């Protein structure tokens, strides 16, 4: 093929010069590719990144596959000091790999070092040695469009492999380095492929150029548009779960996370900004400064600009600096100016041009400084690492010494919770007997008498991971400064929606795990039960329903409570009768039982359709569940992460089909084939003009179900025919306030940031009062704990609407809410529905799918999709 291209002569003489350039470039590319293909094994010399790639680092962005080819080349040429470990794959099937690096003397003992770290932490039996090296883990490119770090890592790996780099080889005597070259390959390639497609032949540094304006949805996120740097604690994403599994096998003493920020910023390294979480130890805070000192030397030497102690705090446990910190490490974030707007060159506001090569140099220097600090301070790091876990097990901090999850919680949700504990090396047991004590009740938000029942799940604070337990379970995290970076409350009992207690005493947890069965009831062993009943309480139950519907099993749900064979069943209970499913024949029982077991839910097999109280199974209050055809809107104008949360919910959590409709062609689509249309958070002014909004309302009136979340609900509020209305401002009250204080509008510029905090809701937990007689709230009690992130300032729905969830006065539970925002979050609408013709509109002012970790909200979203309007 190459020979034919080189022999070919174009007919048009005017194009001959261009064609010659193209053929030469193609020939060079193919020859370069062939040469590189021959150097991924151990043949030939160890090549620098430039020698291997055929271009200098900083000359262009490198696709992920090519990055991994260089990683393979490096490790193949360093067999006695480097080990390549594949730990998983992304949703788009790109490999996830780390490189484990050690000195020749340590390399043969890598497993000894790994096991020793676990022994130092008290997570593995056996004596630990402080003489073995510490572990430094470097993570690059968690945000795919912050792609400079995956360029810098190639130089870092070359340094680690290069036997002529005596300084690096000396450091490796005292540390094992684990390098993850790209945490988010799917996002990385989304950005790199776009940039390489639109860039000019010579980089255009002007900010107006196309190459500095990444299109929707951007490469920051993974395949499902989740921010992987907000997923460390929750592990909802495939990439995170696989990485945490490997991370927990090592538990490094140091973890560094490499990022980028806006192109007009310089470089950020530790010490971190306040607030620091109260459970970060004095040593961890001190070593933040030590790492800053090592970086200062490198940056001062080169006259590079940098800043510390601003913006990036150490508070919420969701990040690549805080999560490792609560697992005993020194965690830190490095931020280089540039980001997706940076491209290969960017004209900054100060008149300088920031280049990709400069950004690479900065991350490279910070990487070396981190390795150096770990090596030169490894004795202190290993000693304090061991002390951290020893103190955690023997002298746990905080008011509470045990956390209890009631055995009476939904079995599926409780199982999901204990699986989460297992993944994170958190030990737990079960209460052997009934015990009365005092404790904090998460449901009521009050301290008082509580009763621990047999088989309740008990998590003792007397264990190595007690600091992590405290951080994840504390009802109200201590916040030393309101100007924090992310959510301020996240307690797992609220997130999982579990009846729970926090107790000041150490409880007995010696009982064994309770037996579980997916099928129970009087006819559990019968060949042909009359029906199967499934309580409607959790995500597992939605998953069960969705799988049955896809298997063409006819399912009904009870609108009213009833009792059958001595068991109480609440509204929302699924009823799967043999009648109506005759066409499935003998497969009927096998399908129901298999899907219950697969979904992680429990079904009750009953002998009769008669209810001892309440409505019988054939009552008119028992409604057929039609399998809905669901669509969701995505594209410019829609928040990518909000869309991703819906997309992930259907595909990964339910396994239910979903049609994605783009905003660029949405109004040309006939919605008649869809039963449900979901509008995620976003701005819809450009999507739904007055004319298009009338078409949408016509579809709803014809029987469609519209689900509007957050910004979509706000967009609909106040518009004709929609009952959701914003609260009106009381101008009289404002005038009175100004009269009482005529200087109220005189503000100090220096106070601006704190004044903005008055309007902020930093991921706070609020108790939402529910009308659980409405299908939108089936499966809940009379309250639901919502993670509120924006002021909800809505009036209650008027006639024709149902105020299913509202926040009344004094409903705040945990987290930071500014003074002004707290006033707005009082007597406000949160979730509800309105009838519109034969259809309905579901308003979800708060996002129940936020980051996929707020398990307690998923049932409400499932209600909106499968039960409302049926």
Coordinates of C-alpha atoms in Angstrom, one line a residue, residues 68-446:
X68 CA 0.0 2.4 27.0
X69 CA 2.4 1.3 24.3
X70 CA 5.1 3.5 25.8
X71 CA 4.3 2.2 29.2
X72 CA 4.7 -1.3 27.9
X73 CA 8.0 -0.4 26.3
X74 CA 9.3 1.1 29.5
X75 CA 8.3 -1.9 31.6
X76 CA 9.6 -4.4 29.1
X77 CA 13.0 -2.7 29.3
X78 CA 13.1 -2.6 33.1
X79 CA 12.2 -6.2 34.0
X80 CA 14.1 -6.3 37.3
X81 CA 12.6 -3.0 38.6
X82 CA 9.2 -2.5 37.0
X83 CA 6.0 -4.6 36.9
X84 CA 3.0 -3.8 34.7
X85 CA -0.3 -4.7 36.4
X86 CA -3.6 -4.5 34.6
X87 CA -6.3 -3.9 37.2
X88 CA -9.4 -3.5 35.1
X89 CA -11.2 -2.0 32.1
X90 CA -13.3 1.1 31.5
X91 CA -16.9 1.1 30.3
X92 CA -15.6 1.6 26.8
X93 CA -13.2 -1.4 27.3
X94 CA -9.9 0.6 27.5
X95 CA -7.3 -1.1 29.8
X96 CA -6.6 0.3 33.3
X97 CA -3.0 -0.3 34.3
X98 CA -0.5 0.6 37.0
X99 CA 3.3 0.3 37.0
X100 CA 4.9 -0.9 40.2
X101 CA 8.5 0.4 40.5
X102 CA 11.2 -0.5 43.0
X103 CA 14.9 -0.8 43.3
X104 CA 16.6 -4.0 42.1
X105 CA 17.1 -5.0 45.8
X106 CA 13.4 -4.5 46.6
X107 CA 11.7 -5.7 43.4
X108 CA 11.8 -9.3 44.3
X109 CA 10.2 -8.5 47.6
X110 CA 7.2 -6.4 46.3
X111 CA 4.7 -8.8 47.8
X112 CA 6.6 -8.5 51.1
X113 CA 6.3 -4.7 51.0
X114 CA 2.6 -4.9 50.1
X115 CA 1.8 -7.4 52.9
X116 CA 3.9 -5.4 55.3
X117 CA 1.8 -2.3 54.7
X118 CA -1.3 -4.2 55.5
X119 CA 0.3 -5.5 58.7
X120 CA 1.4 -2.0 59.6
X121 CA -2.2 -1.0 59.3
X122 CA -3.4 -3.9 61.4
X123 CA -5.5 -5.3 58.5
X124 CA -3.4 -8.5 58.2
X125 CA -2.0 -10.7 60.9
X126 CA 1.7 -11.1 61.4
X127 CA 4.6 -8.8 62.6
X128 CA 5.3 -5.7 60.6
X129 CA 8.7 -4.2 59.7
X130 CA 9.5 -0.6 59.6
X131 CA 12.7 -1.2 57.7
X132 CA 10.9 -2.0 54.4
X133 CA 10.3 0.9 52.0
X134 CA 7.2 3.1 52.1
X135 CA 4.8 3.2 49.2
X136 CA 4.2 6.3 47.1
X137 CA 1.2 6.1 44.7
X138 CA 0.9 8.7 41.9
X139 CA -2.4 9.0 40.0
X140 CA -2.7 10.9 36.7
X141 CA -5.5 12.2 34.6
X142 CA -8.6 11.4 36.7
X143 CA -10.2 14.3 34.7
X144 CA -9.8 13.3 31.1
X145 CA -9.5 16.8 29.6
X146 CA -6.8 17.6 32.1
X147 CA -4.6 15.7 29.8
X148 CA -1.2 17.2 30.6
X149 CA -0.7 14.7 33.4
X150 CA -0.8 11.7 31.0
X151 CA 1.9 13.5 28.9
X152 CA 4.0 14.2 32.0
X153 CA 3.8 10.6 33.3
X154 CA 5.8 9.3 30.3
X155 CA 8.7 11.4 31.4
X156 CA 8.3 10.3 35.0
X157 CA 8.3 6.7 34.0
X158 CA 11.4 7.2 31.9
X159 CA 13.1 8.8 34.9
X160 CA 12.1 5.8 37.1
X161 CA 13.5 3.4 34.5
X162 CA 16.6 5.3 33.5
X163 CA 19.6 3.7 35.2
X164 CA 21.6 6.9 34.5
X165 CA 19.3 8.9 36.7
X166 CA 21.2 8.3 39.9
X167 CA 19.1 10.6 42.0
X168 CA 15.9 8.7 41.1
X169 CA 17.6 5.3 41.7
X170 CA 18.8 6.5 45.1
X171 CA 15.2 7.4 46.0
X172 CA 13.9 4.0 45.0
X173 CA 16.0 2.4 47.6
X174 CA 13.6 3.7 50.2
X175 CA 10.3 3.7 48.4
X176 CA 8.1 1.7 46.1
X177 CA 6.4 3.9 43.5
X178 CA 3.1 2.9 42.0
X179 CA 2.1 4.9 38.9
X180 CA -1.4 5.0 37.4
X181 CA -0.7 6.7 34.1
X182 CA -4.4 7.4 33.3
X183 CA -7.3 6.9 35.6
X184 CA -9.9 8.0 33.1
X185 CA -9.0 6.7 29.6
X186 CA -12.5 7.2 28.2
X187 CA -12.6 10.9 29.1
X188 CA -8.9 11.3 28.1
X189 CA -9.5 10.0 24.5
X190 CA -12.8 12.0 24.2
X191 CA -10.7 15.2 24.7
X192 CA -7.6 14.2 22.8
X193 CA -9.4 12.9 19.8
X194 CA -11.4 16.1 19.6
X195 CA -8.4 18.3 20.1
X196 CA -6.2 16.6 17.6
X197 CA -9.1 16.8 15.1
X198 CA -9.7 20.6 15.4
X199 CA -6.2 22.0 16.3
X200 CA -4.4 24.2 13.8
X201 CA -1.3 22.9 12.1
X202 CA 0.5 25.5 14.1
X203 CA -1.1 26.0 17.6
X204 CA -3.2 29.1 17.7
X205 CA -2.7 30.6 21.2
X206 CA -5.6 33.0 20.9
X207 CA -8.4 32.2 23.3
X208 CA -11.0 32.6 20.6
X209 CA -9.6 29.7 18.5
X210 CA -11.8 26.6 18.2
X211 CA -9.1 24.5 19.8
X212 CA -9.6 26.2 23.1
X213 CA -13.4 25.6 23.2
X214 CA -14.2 22.0 24.0
X215 CA -17.7 21.0 23.1
X216 CA -20.4 19.3 25.2
X217 CA -20.0 17.1 27.2
X218 CA -16.2 17.6 27.4
X219 CA -13.6 15.0 28.4
X220 CA -13.6 15.7 32.1
X221 CA -15.9 12.8 32.8
X222 CA -15.9 9.0 32.2
X223 CA -18.2 7.2 29.8
X224 CA -21.3 7.9 31.9
X225 CA -20.2 11.5 32.5
X226 CA -19.4 10.9 36.2
X227 CA -16.6 12.9 37.8
X228 CA -14.3 10.2 39.0
X229 CA -12.6 12.5 41.4
X230 CA -15.9 12.8 43.3
X231 CA -16.3 9.0 43.4
X232 CA -13.4 7.8 45.6
X233 CA -15.7 7.4 48.6
X234 CA -18.8 6.1 46.9
X235 CA -17.3 3.8 44.2
X236 CA -20.4 3.9 42.0
X237 CA -18.3 3.7 38.8
X238 CA -16.5 0.7 37.3
X239 CA -13.2 2.4 37.1
X240 CA -13.3 3.5 40.8
X241 CA -14.3 0.1 42.1
X242 CA -11.5 -1.6 40.3
X243 CA -8.9 1.0 41.3
X244 CA -10.0 0.9 45.0
X245 CA -9.7 -2.9 45.1
X246 CA -6.1 -2.6 44.1
X247 CA -5.5 0.5 46.3
X248 CA -6.7 -1.4 49.3
X249 CA -4.3 -4.2 48.6
X250 CA -1.4 -1.7 49.1
X251 CA -2.6 1.2 51.3
X252 CA 0.3 3.6 50.4
X253 CA 1.8 6.0 52.8
X254 CA 1.6 8.8 50.2
X255 CA -0.9 9.5 47.4
X256 CA -0.7 12.3 44.9
X257 CA -3.4 13.3 42.5
X258 CA -2.5 15.3 39.4
X259 CA -5.0 17.8 37.9
X260 CA -5.3 21.0 36.0
X261 CA -7.3 24.3 36.5
X262 CA -8.0 27.4 34.4
X263 CA -5.3 28.5 32.0
X264 CA -4.7 31.9 33.7
X265 CA -3.8 30.2 37.0
X266 CA -0.2 29.2 37.9
X267 CA 0.5 26.0 39.8
X268 CA -1.0 24.7 43.1
X269 CA 0.6 22.4 45.6
X270 CA 0.2 21.7 49.3
X271 CA -0.3 22.9 52.0
X272 CA -4.0 22.6 51.2
X273 CA -6.6 25.3 51.9
X274 CA -9.0 25.3 54.9
X275 CA -11.2 23.7 55.9
X276 CA -9.2 20.6 57.0
X277 CA -11.4 17.8 58.2
X278 CA -11.2 17.5 62.0
X279 CA -10.0 13.9 61.8
X280 CA -6.9 14.7 59.8
X281 CA -4.0 14.1 62.3
X282 CA -1.5 16.7 63.3
X283 CA 1.1 14.7 61.4
X284 CA -0.9 14.6 58.2
X285 CA -1.3 18.4 58.4
X286 CA 2.4 18.8 59.1
X287 CA 3.5 16.7 56.2
X288 CA 1.3 18.7 53.9
X289 CA 3.8 21.5 54.6
X290 CA 6.8 19.2 54.2
X291 CA 5.6 18.2 50.7
X292 CA 5.1 21.9 49.9
X293 CA 8.7 22.6 51.0
X294 CA 10.1 19.9 48.6
X295 CA 8.0 21.4 45.7
X296 CA 9.1 25.0 46.6
X297 CA 12.7 24.0 46.0
X298 CA 12.0 22.7 42.5
X299 CA 9.7 25.6 41.5
X300 CA 11.9 28.4 43.1
X301 CA 14.9 27.0 41.3
X302 CA 13.2 27.4 37.9
X303 CA 11.5 30.7 38.8
X304 CA 8.1 29.1 38.3
X305 CA 4.9 30.7 39.7
X306 CA 2.8 28.8 42.2
X307 CA 0.4 29.2 45.1
X308 CA -0.6 27.2 48.2
X309 CA -3.3 27.2 50.9
X310 CA -6.1 28.4 48.5
X311 CA -9.3 26.9 47.0
X312 CA -8.5 23.2 47.4
X313 CA -9.4 22.0 50.9
X314 CA -9.2 18.7 52.7
X315 CA -12.7 18.1 53.9
X316 CA -15.2 16.0 52.0
X317 CA -14.0 12.3 51.7
X318 CA -14.8 12.1 48.0
X319 CA -11.4 13.1 46.5
X320 CA -8.0 11.7 45.5
X321 CA -6.5 13.6 48.4
X322 CA -9.0 13.2 51.2
X323 CA -10.0 9.5 50.6
X324 CA -6.4 8.4 50.9
X325 CA -5.9 10.7 53.9
X326 CA -8.8 8.9 55.7
X327 CA -7.1 5.7 54.9
X328 CA -3.9 6.6 56.6
X329 CA -2.0 8.2 53.7
X330 CA -0.6 11.7 53.1
X331 CA -3.0 12.7 50.3
X332 CA -2.5 15.7 48.1
X333 CA -3.7 17.4 45.0
X334 CA -1.5 19.1 42.4
X335 CA -3.2 21.6 40.0
X336 CA -1.5 23.0 36.9
X337 CA -2.9 26.0 35.1
X338 CA -4.2 24.9 31.6
X339 CA -7.0 22.5 31.5
X340 CA -9.1 21.8 28.4
X341 CA -8.8 25.4 27.3
X342 CA -5.0 25.2 27.4
X343 CA -4.4 23.2 24.3
X344 CA -0.8 23.3 23.0
X345 CA -0.4 27.0 23.6
X346 CA -2.6 29.6 25.3
X347 CA -2.3 33.4 25.4
X348 CA -2.8 34.3 29.0
X349 CA -4.3 37.5 30.4
X350 CA -0.9 38.5 31.7
X351 CA 0.6 38.6 28.2
X352 CA 2.6 35.3 28.5
X353 CA 1.9 32.2 26.4
X354 CA 1.4 29.0 28.4
X355 CA 2.6 26.0 26.5
X356 CA 1.8 22.3 27.0
X357 CA 5.6 21.7 27.3
X358 CA 5.7 24.1 30.3
X359 CA 2.7 22.4 31.9
X360 CA 4.4 19.0 31.5
X361 CA 7.6 20.3 33.1
X362 CA 5.7 21.5 36.2
X363 CA 3.9 18.2 36.8
X364 CA 7.1 16.3 36.1
X365 CA 8.9 18.4 38.7
X366 CA 6.1 17.9 41.3
X367 CA 6.2 14.1 40.7
X368 CA 9.9 14.0 41.3
X369 CA 9.5 16.1 44.4
X370 CA 6.8 13.8 45.8
X371 CA 9.0 10.7 45.2
X372 CA 12.0 12.5 46.8
X373 CA 10.0 13.5 49.9
X374 CA 8.6 10.0 50.3
X375 CA 12.1 8.5 50.0
X376 CA 13.9 10.9 52.3
X377 CA 11.2 10.9 54.9
X378 CA 10.2 7.3 54.6
X379 CA 11.2 6.4 58.2
X380 CA 8.8 9.0 59.6
X381 CA 6.1 8.2 57.1
X382 CA 6.1 4.4 57.9
X383 CA 6.3 5.1 61.7
X384 CA 3.4 7.5 61.6
X385 CA 1.4 5.3 59.2
X386 CA 1.6 2.5 61.7
X387 CA 0.7 4.8 64.6
X388 CA -2.3 6.1 62.7
X389 CA -3.9 2.7 62.5
X390 CA -2.8 1.6 65.9
X391 CA -4.4 4.7 67.5
X392 CA -7.5 4.2 65.4
X393 CA -8.0 0.6 66.7
X394 CA -7.1 1.3 70.3
X395 CA -8.2 4.9 70.9
X396 CA -10.9 5.7 68.3
X397 CA -11.8 9.4 68.2
X398 CA -15.2 10.9 68.6
X399 CA -18.3 10.7 70.7
X400 CA -19.6 7.4 69.3
X401 CA -18.0 4.0 69.6
X402 CA -20.5 1.9 67.7
X403 CA -22.8 2.4 64.8
X404 CA -25.9 0.2 64.3
X405 CA -28.0 -0.6 61.2
X406 CA -31.3 -2.2 62.2
X407 CA -31.9 -5.7 60.9
X408 CA -35.5 -4.6 60.1
X409 CA -34.2 -2.4 57.2
X410 CA -34.9 -3.6 53.7
X411 CA -32.8 -6.7 53.2
X412 CA -31.6 -5.7 49.7
X413 CA -30.5 -2.2 50.9
X414 CA -28.8 -3.7 54.0
X415 CA -27.0 -6.2 51.7
X416 CA -25.8 -3.4 49.5
X417 CA -24.6 -1.5 52.6
X418 CA -22.5 -4.5 54.0
X419 CA -21.0 -5.0 50.5
X420 CA -19.9 -1.4 50.6
X421 CA -18.2 -2.1 54.0
X422 CA -16.5 -5.2 52.7
X423 CA -15.1 -3.3 49.7
X424 CA -13.5 -0.8 52.1
X425 CA -12.0 -3.1 54.7
X426 CA -14.5 -1.9 57.3
X427 CA -15.2 -4.7 59.9
X428 CA -18.6 -5.3 61.2
X429 CA -20.6 -8.0 63.0
X430 CA -24.1 -8.7 64.3
X431 CA -25.8 -8.1 67.6
X432 CA -26.4 -11.4 69.5
X433 CA -29.2 -10.2 71.7
X434 CA -31.6 -7.4 72.5
X435 CA -29.9 -4.5 74.3
X436 CA -31.3 -1.2 75.5
X437 CA -29.0 1.7 75.6
X438 CA -28.9 5.4 74.6
X439 CA -27.8 6.7 71.3
X440 CA -28.3 9.1 68.4
X441 CA -31.2 8.1 66.2
X442 CA -30.5 9.2 62.6
X443 CA -34.2 9.1 61.7
X444 CA -35.4 11.4 64.5
X445 CA -32.2 13.4 64.7
X446 CA -32.3 13.2 68.4

